[in-house]
Amino acid sequence: MKKFLMMLGGICSLFIFAGCSESPMDAVEEWSNAIILGDEAKANEMSTEDSEFFNQVWIAYVKSDPEHLIAFKELIDKIEAGEVVIDGDRAEIKVDGKVQLVLKKVDKKWLVDLAGTEAVKENGYSPAEVVAKWGEAIIAGNKARADIYVTSGSKAVNNNFIQACNDAAAKARFEAAVAAVGEAEINGDTATVRFGESALTLKKVNGNWVIDFMATASAHAPARKDYSSPKVVLVQWGDFVAAESTSDAAQFVTEDSIVLVGIYILNLQNEEQKTEFKNKLAGISDNNIVINGNTAEVKVDDNTRFVLRKINGKWLIDLTATMDMEE
């Protein structure tokens, strides 16, 4: 008996030494049980860091209706009966040839990657569908999902749109733009989709269409290009903001301010406000423009000021500095 126990202990030691980590299916079982029990901490432990929002959604979904719990269990049963395809530190579980769940191995432990799963499932959507789904995610305030539909360099813009949609009127205008998304003009791996009065530029990344806000901002040159003075720049910029032409308005701001243009557009809720905004900028007095070297501060009224900077001979609006000054 003693020899048997010693042999058993040796076998266990071998397994421990080999680092017997759980399999992808083990991770799925632990994660799904946590979702069913409403144990968010455990669900987060068994999934990647960027999956936490999705865990909240799944737990809320399962709790909201007994039928949802049944549907979730049936989904997990299908996944557990699926095919596991492991490629290094990544695993896919396929059902009928389609990816149903993605996992990642982190520190020798398999974790459910819900954000990665969503990204895989989005493959195949047209540019117009991508814009519509991105818009729906923004309206829902779901940044994790909205990030799936944009380039890595554009993710910060999603925060700005979500914040802007906290205003009911701005949200209503954004919803109208989402509902009226136009067909795409596709040229190779680049596409343009009408969104409201503007156009969004998309590009293909790893086979998926994603929105590229940096390319959107520079895709179209404005009809007028006069950067000779702070007032001239503000007047042109104001006209494009009122016209909801994001790409044109972006031509008159500093590079780090491009992502903020959309907020000014969304804040103009009706034609009356647009007209007032343009008239204020057009009526700026020269006495309210203070230029100090390559920096200018422009007072529009008691509540509105703008900072501009001269870069490569052009006056551009620094919306980041402007907002910092307002705070």
CSV table of C-alpha atoms in Angstrom, one decimal:
chain,number,residue,atom,x,y,z
A,1,MET,CA,0.0,0.0,0.0
A,2,LYS,CA,2.8,2.3,0.9
A,3,LYS,CA,4.6,1.7,-2.4
A,4,PHE,CA,1.3,2.3,-4.2
A,5,LEU,CA,0.8,5.7,-2.5
A,6,MET,CA,4.4,6.6,-3.3
A,7,MET,CA,3.9,5.8,-6.9
A,8,LEU,CA,0.6,7.7,-7.0
A,9,GLY,CA,2.4,10.7,-5.4
A,10,GLY,CA,5.1,10.5,-8.1
A,11,ILE,CA,2.5,10.5,-10.9
A,12,CYS,CA,0.8,13.5,-9.4
A,13,SER,CA,4.1,15.3,-9.1
A,14,LEU,CA,4.8,14.7,-12.8
A,15,PHE,CA,1.4,16.2,-13.6
A,16,ILE,CA,2.1,19.2,-11.4
A,17,PHE,CA,5.6,19.6,-12.8
A,18,ALA,CA,4.1,19.5,-16.3
A,19,GLY,CA,1.8,22.3,-15.3
A,20,CYS,CA,-1.6,20.7,-15.8
A,21,SER,CA,-3.6,23.7,-16.5
A,22,GLU,CA,-7.3,23.4,-17.3
A,23,SER,CA,-8.5,22.8,-20.8
A,24,PRO,CA,-10.6,25.4,-22.8
A,25,MET,CA,-13.8,23.4,-22.0
A,26,ASP,CA,-13.0,23.4,-18.3
A,27,ALA,CA,-12.7,27.2,-18.5
A,28,VAL,CA,-16.1,27.4,-20.4
A,29,GLU,CA,-17.7,25.3,-17.7
A,30,GLU,CA,-16.4,27.4,-14.8
A,31,TRP,CA,-17.3,30.6,-16.6
A,32,SER,CA,-20.8,29.6,-17.5
A,33,ASN,CA,-21.5,28.3,-14.0
A,34,ALA,CA,-20.5,31.7,-12.7
A,35,ILE,CA,-22.8,33.4,-15.1
A,36,ILE,CA,-25.7,31.2,-14.1
A,37,LEU,CA,-25.0,31.8,-10.4
A,38,GLY,CA,-24.7,35.6,-11.0
A,39,ASP,CA,-21.1,35.5,-9.6
A,40,GLU,CA,-19.6,38.4,-11.5
A,41,ALA,CA,-16.2,38.1,-9.7
A,42,LYS,CA,-15.8,34.5,-10.7
A,43,ALA,CA,-17.0,35.2,-14.2
A,44,ASN,CA,-14.3,38.0,-14.5
A,45,GLU,CA,-11.7,35.6,-13.1
A,46,MET,CA,-12.5,33.1,-15.8
A,47,SER,CA,-12.5,35.6,-18.7
A,48,THR,CA,-10.1,38.2,-20.2
A,49,GLU,CA,-10.0,41.7,-18.8
A,50,ASP,CA,-11.9,43.2,-21.8
A,51,SER,CA,-14.7,40.7,-21.3
A,52,GLU,CA,-16.0,42.2,-18.0
A,53,PHE,CA,-18.7,44.3,-19.6
A,54,PHE,CA,-20.0,41.3,-21.5
A,55,ASN,CA,-20.1,39.3,-18.3
A,56,GLN,CA,-22.4,42.0,-16.8
A,57,VAL,CA,-24.6,41.8,-19.8
A,58,TRP,CA,-24.8,38.0,-19.7
A,59,ILE,CA,-25.6,37.9,-16.0
A,60,ALA,CA,-28.3,40.5,-16.4
A,61,TYR,CA,-29.7,38.6,-19.4
A,62,VAL,CA,-29.9,35.3,-17.5
A,63,LYS,CA,-31.4,36.9,-14.4
A,64,SER,CA,-34.1,38.8,-16.3
A,65,ASP,CA,-36.2,35.9,-17.4
A,66,PRO,CA,-36.4,32.1,-16.7
A,67,GLU,CA,-36.5,31.5,-20.5
A,68,HIS,CA,-33.2,33.4,-20.9
A,69,LEU,CA,-31.6,31.0,-18.4
A,70,ILE,CA,-32.9,28.0,-20.4
A,71,ALA,CA,-31.6,29.6,-23.6
A,72,PHE,CA,-28.2,30.3,-22.1
A,73,LYS,CA,-27.9,26.7,-20.8
A,74,GLU,CA,-28.8,25.4,-24.3
A,75,LEU,CA,-26.1,27.6,-25.8
A,76,ILE,CA,-23.5,26.3,-23.4
A,77,ASP,CA,-24.6,22.7,-24.1
A,78,LYS,CA,-24.0,23.3,-27.8
A,79,ILE,CA,-20.6,24.9,-27.2
A,80,GLU,CA,-19.5,22.0,-24.9
A,81,ALA,CA,-20.4,19.6,-27.7
A,82,GLY,CA,-18.5,21.6,-30.2
A,83,GLU,CA,-15.0,21.2,-31.8
A,84,VAL,CA,-12.1,22.8,-30.0
A,85,VAL,CA,-9.4,24.2,-32.3
A,86,ILE,CA,-6.2,25.3,-30.4
A,87,ASP,CA,-3.6,27.4,-32.0
A,88,GLY,CA,-0.9,28.3,-29.5
A,89,ASP,CA,-2.4,30.5,-26.8
A,90,ARG,CA,-5.7,30.9,-28.6
A,91,ALA,CA,-8.6,28.5,-28.9
A,92,GLU,CA,-11.8,28.5,-30.9
A,93,ILE,CA,-14.8,26.4,-30.2
A,94,LYS,CA,-16.8,25.8,-33.3
A,95,VAL,CA,-20.3,24.5,-33.8
A,96,ASP,CA,-21.3,23.4,-37.3
A,97,GLY,CA,-18.1,25.0,-38.5
A,98,LYS,CA,-18.9,28.4,-37.0
A,99,VAL,CA,-16.9,30.0,-34.2
A,100,GLN,CA,-19.1,30.2,-31.1
A,101,LEU,CA,-16.5,31.1,-28.5
A,102,VAL,CA,-12.9,32.2,-28.4
A,103,LEU,CA,-10.5,31.6,-25.5
A,104,LYS,CA,-7.0,32.9,-24.7
A,105,LYS,CA,-4.3,31.3,-22.5
A,106,VAL,CA,-3.0,33.9,-20.1
A,107,ASP,CA,-0.3,32.9,-17.6
A,108,LYS,CA,-0.9,29.2,-18.5
A,109,LYS,CA,-4.7,29.5,-17.8
A,110,TRP,CA,-7.4,29.3,-20.4
A,111,LEU,CA,-9.8,32.3,-20.2
A,112,VAL,CA,-13.0,33.0,-22.1
A,113,ASP,CA,-12.4,35.9,-24.5
A,114,LEU,CA,-15.9,37.4,-25.1
A,115,ALA,CA,-14.6,40.6,-26.8
A,116,GLY,CA,-12.5,38.4,-29.1
A,117,THR,CA,-15.6,36.2,-29.8
A,118,GLU,CA,-17.7,39.2,-30.7
A,119,ALA,CA,-15.0,40.4,-33.1
A,120,VAL,CA,-14.9,37.1,-34.9
A,121,LYS,CA,-18.6,37.0,-35.2
A,122,GLU,CA,-18.7,40.4,-36.8
A,123,ASN,CA,-16.6,39.2,-39.7
A,124,GLY,CA,-18.5,39.5,-43.0
A,125,TYR,CA,-20.6,42.5,-42.3
A,126,SER,CA,-20.8,45.1,-45.0
A,127,PRO,CA,-19.5,48.7,-44.4
A,128,ALA,CA,-23.1,50.0,-44.0
A,129,GLU,CA,-23.9,47.3,-41.5
A,130,VAL,CA,-20.8,48.0,-39.5
A,131,VAL,CA,-21.7,51.7,-39.2
A,132,ALA,CA,-25.2,50.8,-38.2
A,133,LYS,CA,-24.0,48.3,-35.5
A,134,TRP,CA,-21.4,50.8,-34.3
A,135,GLY,CA,-24.2,53.4,-34.0
A,136,GLU,CA,-26.4,51.0,-32.0
A,137,ALA,CA,-23.5,50.3,-29.6
A,138,ILE,CA,-22.9,54.1,-29.1
A,139,ILE,CA,-26.6,54.7,-28.4
A,140,ALA,CA,-26.6,51.8,-25.8
A,141,GLY,CA,-23.5,53.3,-24.2
A,142,ASN,CA,-21.6,50.1,-24.8
A,143,LYS,CA,-18.0,51.2,-25.6
A,144,ALA,CA,-16.6,47.7,-25.5
A,145,ARG,CA,-18.9,46.7,-28.3
A,146,ALA,CA,-18.5,50.0,-30.2
A,147,ASP,CA,-14.7,49.5,-30.1
A,148,ILE,CA,-15.1,46.3,-32.2
A,149,TYR,CA,-16.2,48.4,-35.2
A,150,VAL,CA,-13.4,51.0,-35.2
A,151,THR,CA,-9.7,50.9,-35.8
A,152,SER,CA,-7.5,50.8,-32.7
A,153,GLY,CA,-6.5,54.4,-33.2
A,154,SER,CA,-10.1,55.5,-33.3
A,155,LYS,CA,-11.4,53.9,-30.0
A,156,ALA,CA,-11.0,57.2,-28.0
A,157,VAL,CA,-13.6,58.8,-30.3
A,158,ASN,CA,-16.2,56.3,-29.1
A,159,ASN,CA,-16.0,57.9,-25.6
A,160,ASN,CA,-16.8,61.3,-27.0
A,161,PHE,CA,-19.8,60.1,-28.9
A,162,ILE,CA,-21.2,58.2,-25.9
A,163,GLN,CA,-20.7,61.2,-23.7
A,164,ALA,CA,-22.4,63.5,-26.3
A,165,CYS,CA,-25.4,61.1,-26.4
A,166,ASN,CA,-26.1,61.7,-22.8
A,167,ASP,CA,-27.9,64.8,-24.0
A,168,ALA,CA,-31.4,63.7,-25.1
A,169,ALA,CA,-31.6,66.0,-28.2
A,170,ALA,CA,-28.1,65.0,-29.4
A,171,LYS,CA,-29.0,61.4,-28.9
A,172,ALA,CA,-32.1,61.7,-30.9
A,173,ARG,CA,-30.2,63.3,-33.8
A,174,PHE,CA,-27.6,60.5,-33.6
A,175,GLU,CA,-30.3,57.9,-33.6
A,176,ALA,CA,-31.8,59.4,-36.8
A,177,ALA,CA,-28.4,59.2,-38.4
A,178,VAL,CA,-28.1,55.6,-37.5
A,179,ALA,CA,-31.5,54.8,-38.8
A,180,ALA,CA,-30.7,56.4,-42.1
A,181,VAL,CA,-27.2,55.0,-42.8
A,182,GLY,CA,-26.7,55.0,-46.6
A,183,GLU,CA,-25.1,52.5,-48.9
A,184,ALA,CA,-21.3,52.3,-49.1
A,185,GLU,CA,-19.0,53.4,-51.9
A,186,ILE,CA,-16.3,50.7,-51.9
A,187,ASN,CA,-12.9,51.2,-53.5
A,188,GLY,CA,-10.7,48.2,-52.8
A,189,ASP,CA,-10.1,48.0,-49.0
A,190,THR,CA,-11.6,51.5,-48.4
A,191,ALA,CA,-15.2,52.4,-48.2
A,192,THR,CA,-17.2,55.6,-47.5
A,193,VAL,CA,-20.7,55.5,-45.9
A,194,ARG,CA,-23.0,58.4,-45.5
A,195,PHE,CA,-23.9,59.2,-41.8
A,196,GLY,CA,-26.2,62.1,-41.3
A,197,GLU,CA,-24.7,65.0,-43.2
A,198,SER,CA,-21.2,63.6,-43.1
A,199,ALA,CA,-19.4,60.6,-44.5
A,200,LEU,CA,-17.5,58.0,-42.5
A,201,THR,CA,-14.4,56.2,-43.9
A,202,LEU,CA,-13.9,52.5,-43.3
A,203,LYS,CA,-11.1,50.2,-44.1
A,204,LYS,CA,-10.5,46.5,-44.1
A,205,VAL,CA,-8.4,45.1,-41.2
A,206,ASN,CA,-7.8,41.4,-41.1
A,207,GLY,CA,-10.8,40.9,-43.4
A,208,ASN,CA,-13.2,43.0,-41.3
A,209,TRP,CA,-14.6,46.4,-42.2
A,210,VAL,CA,-13.9,49.0,-39.4
A,211,ILE,CA,-14.5,52.7,-39.1
A,212,ASP,CA,-11.3,54.8,-39.3
A,213,PHE,CA,-12.0,58.2,-37.8
A,214,MET,CA,-8.6,59.5,-38.5
A,215,ALA,CA,-9.0,58.8,-42.2
A,216,THR,CA,-12.6,60.2,-42.0
A,217,ALA,CA,-11.3,63.5,-40.8
A,218,SER,CA,-8.8,63.9,-43.7
A,219,ALA,CA,-10.7,62.2,-46.5
A,220,HIS,CA,-12.2,65.3,-48.0
A,221,ALA,CA,-10.7,68.7,-48.4
A,222,PRO,CA,-13.0,71.6,-47.6
A,223,ALA,CA,-14.4,73.7,-50.4
A,224,ARG,CA,-12.7,76.7,-48.9
A,225,LYS,CA,-9.2,76.7,-47.4
A,226,ASP,CA,-8.2,80.0,-45.8
A,227,TYR,CA,-6.1,79.7,-42.7
A,228,SER,CA,-4.8,83.3,-42.8
A,229,SER,CA,-6.3,84.5,-39.5
A,230,PRO,CA,-8.0,83.1,-36.4
A,231,LYS,CA,-11.4,84.7,-37.2
A,232,VAL,CA,-11.4,83.5,-40.8
A,233,VAL,CA,-10.6,79.9,-39.6
A,234,LEU,CA,-13.4,80.1,-36.9
A,235,VAL,CA,-16.0,81.3,-39.4
A,236,GLN,CA,-15.2,78.5,-41.9
A,237,TRP,CA,-15.1,75.9,-39.2
A,238,GLY,CA,-18.4,77.1,-37.8
A,239,ASP,CA,-20.1,76.8,-41.2
A,240,PHE,CA,-19.0,73.2,-41.5
A,241,VAL,CA,-20.0,72.4,-37.9
A,242,ALA,CA,-23.5,73.8,-38.5
A,243,ALA,CA,-23.6,71.8,-41.8
A,244,GLU,CA,-22.7,68.6,-39.8
A,245,SER,CA,-19.7,68.1,-42.1
A,246,THR,CA,-17.3,66.4,-39.7
A,247,SER,CA,-14.6,65.7,-42.3
A,248,ASP,CA,-14.5,69.4,-43.5
A,249,ALA,CA,-14.7,70.9,-40.0
A,250,ALA,CA,-11.8,68.6,-39.0
A,251,GLN,CA,-9.6,70.4,-41.5
A,252,PHE,CA,-9.6,73.5,-39.3
A,253,VAL,CA,-8.5,72.0,-36.0
A,254,THR,CA,-5.3,70.6,-34.5
A,255,GLU,CA,-4.6,66.9,-35.0
A,256,ASP,CA,-5.3,66.1,-31.3
A,257,SER,CA,-8.6,68.0,-31.5
A,258,ILE,CA,-10.2,66.0,-34.4
A,259,VAL,CA,-12.0,63.6,-32.1
A,260,LEU,CA,-13.8,66.5,-30.5
A,261,VAL,CA,-15.4,68.0,-33.6
A,262,GLY,CA,-18.3,65.5,-33.3
A,263,ILE,CA,-19.2,66.9,-29.9
A,264,TYR,CA,-19.7,70.4,-31.2
A,265,ILE,CA,-21.8,69.1,-34.1
A,266,LEU,CA,-24.1,67.1,-31.7
A,267,ASN,CA,-24.5,70.0,-29.4
A,268,LEU,CA,-26.2,72.1,-32.1
A,269,GLN,CA,-29.7,70.6,-31.7
A,270,ASN,CA,-31.7,72.6,-34.2
A,271,GLU,CA,-31.5,75.1,-37.0
A,272,GLU,CA,-32.0,78.0,-34.7
A,273,GLN,CA,-29.0,77.0,-32.6
A,274,LYS,CA,-26.9,76.4,-35.8
A,275,THR,CA,-27.7,79.9,-37.1
A,276,GLU,CA,-26.9,81.5,-33.8
A,277,PHE,CA,-23.6,79.6,-33.6
A,278,LYS,CA,-22.5,80.7,-37.1
A,279,ASN,CA,-23.6,84.3,-36.4
A,280,LYS,CA,-21.6,84.5,-33.2
A,281,LEU,CA,-18.5,83.4,-35.0
A,282,ALA,CA,-19.1,85.7,-37.9
A,283,GLY,CA,-19.6,88.6,-35.5
A,284,ILE,CA,-16.3,88.2,-33.6
A,285,SER,CA,-14.7,91.6,-33.0
A,286,ASP,CA,-11.0,92.2,-33.8
A,287,ASN,CA,-10.8,93.7,-30.3
A,288,ASN,CA,-11.6,90.2,-28.9
A,289,ILE,CA,-8.7,88.5,-30.6
A,290,VAL,CA,-5.4,88.4,-28.7
A,291,ILE,CA,-2.5,87.0,-30.6
A,292,ASN,CA,0.7,86.1,-28.7
A,293,GLY,CA,3.3,84.7,-31.1
A,294,ASN,CA,1.8,81.4,-32.6
A,295,THR,CA,-1.1,81.3,-30.1
A,296,ALA,CA,-4.4,83.2,-30.3
A,297,GLU,CA,-7.2,83.5,-27.8
A,298,VAL,CA,-10.5,84.5,-29.2
A,299,LYS,CA,-13.5,85.7,-27.1
A,300,VAL,CA,-16.8,85.1,-28.8
A,301,ASP,CA,-18.9,86.1,-25.8
A,302,ASP,CA,-18.8,86.0,-22.1
A,303,ASN,CA,-19.2,82.2,-22.1
A,304,THR,CA,-17.4,81.2,-25.2
A,305,ARG,CA,-13.7,81.4,-26.0
A,306,PHE,CA,-11.4,79.5,-28.4
A,307,VAL,CA,-7.7,78.9,-28.5
A,308,LEU,CA,-5.9,78.7,-31.9
A,309,ARG,CA,-2.4,77.8,-32.8
A,310,LYS,CA,-0.3,78.7,-35.8
A,311,ILE,CA,1.2,75.5,-37.2
A,312,ASN,CA,3.2,75.4,-40.4
A,313,GLY,CA,1.8,78.8,-41.3
A,314,LYS,CA,-1.8,77.9,-40.7
A,315,TRP,CA,-4.1,79.0,-37.9
A,316,LEU,CA,-5.9,75.9,-36.5
A,317,ILE,CA,-8.4,75.6,-33.6
A,318,ASP,CA,-7.1,73.8,-30.6
A,319,LEU,CA,-10.3,72.3,-29.2
A,320,THR,CA,-8.5,70.4,-26.5
A,321,ALA,CA,-7.0,73.6,-25.0
A,322,THR,CA,-10.3,75.4,-25.5
A,323,MET,CA,-12.1,72.8,-23.4
A,324,ASP,CA,-9.4,72.8,-20.8
A,325,MET,CA,-9.8,76.6,-20.6
A,326,GLU,CA,-13.6,76.4,-20.2
A,327,GLU,CA,-13.2,74.0,-17.3
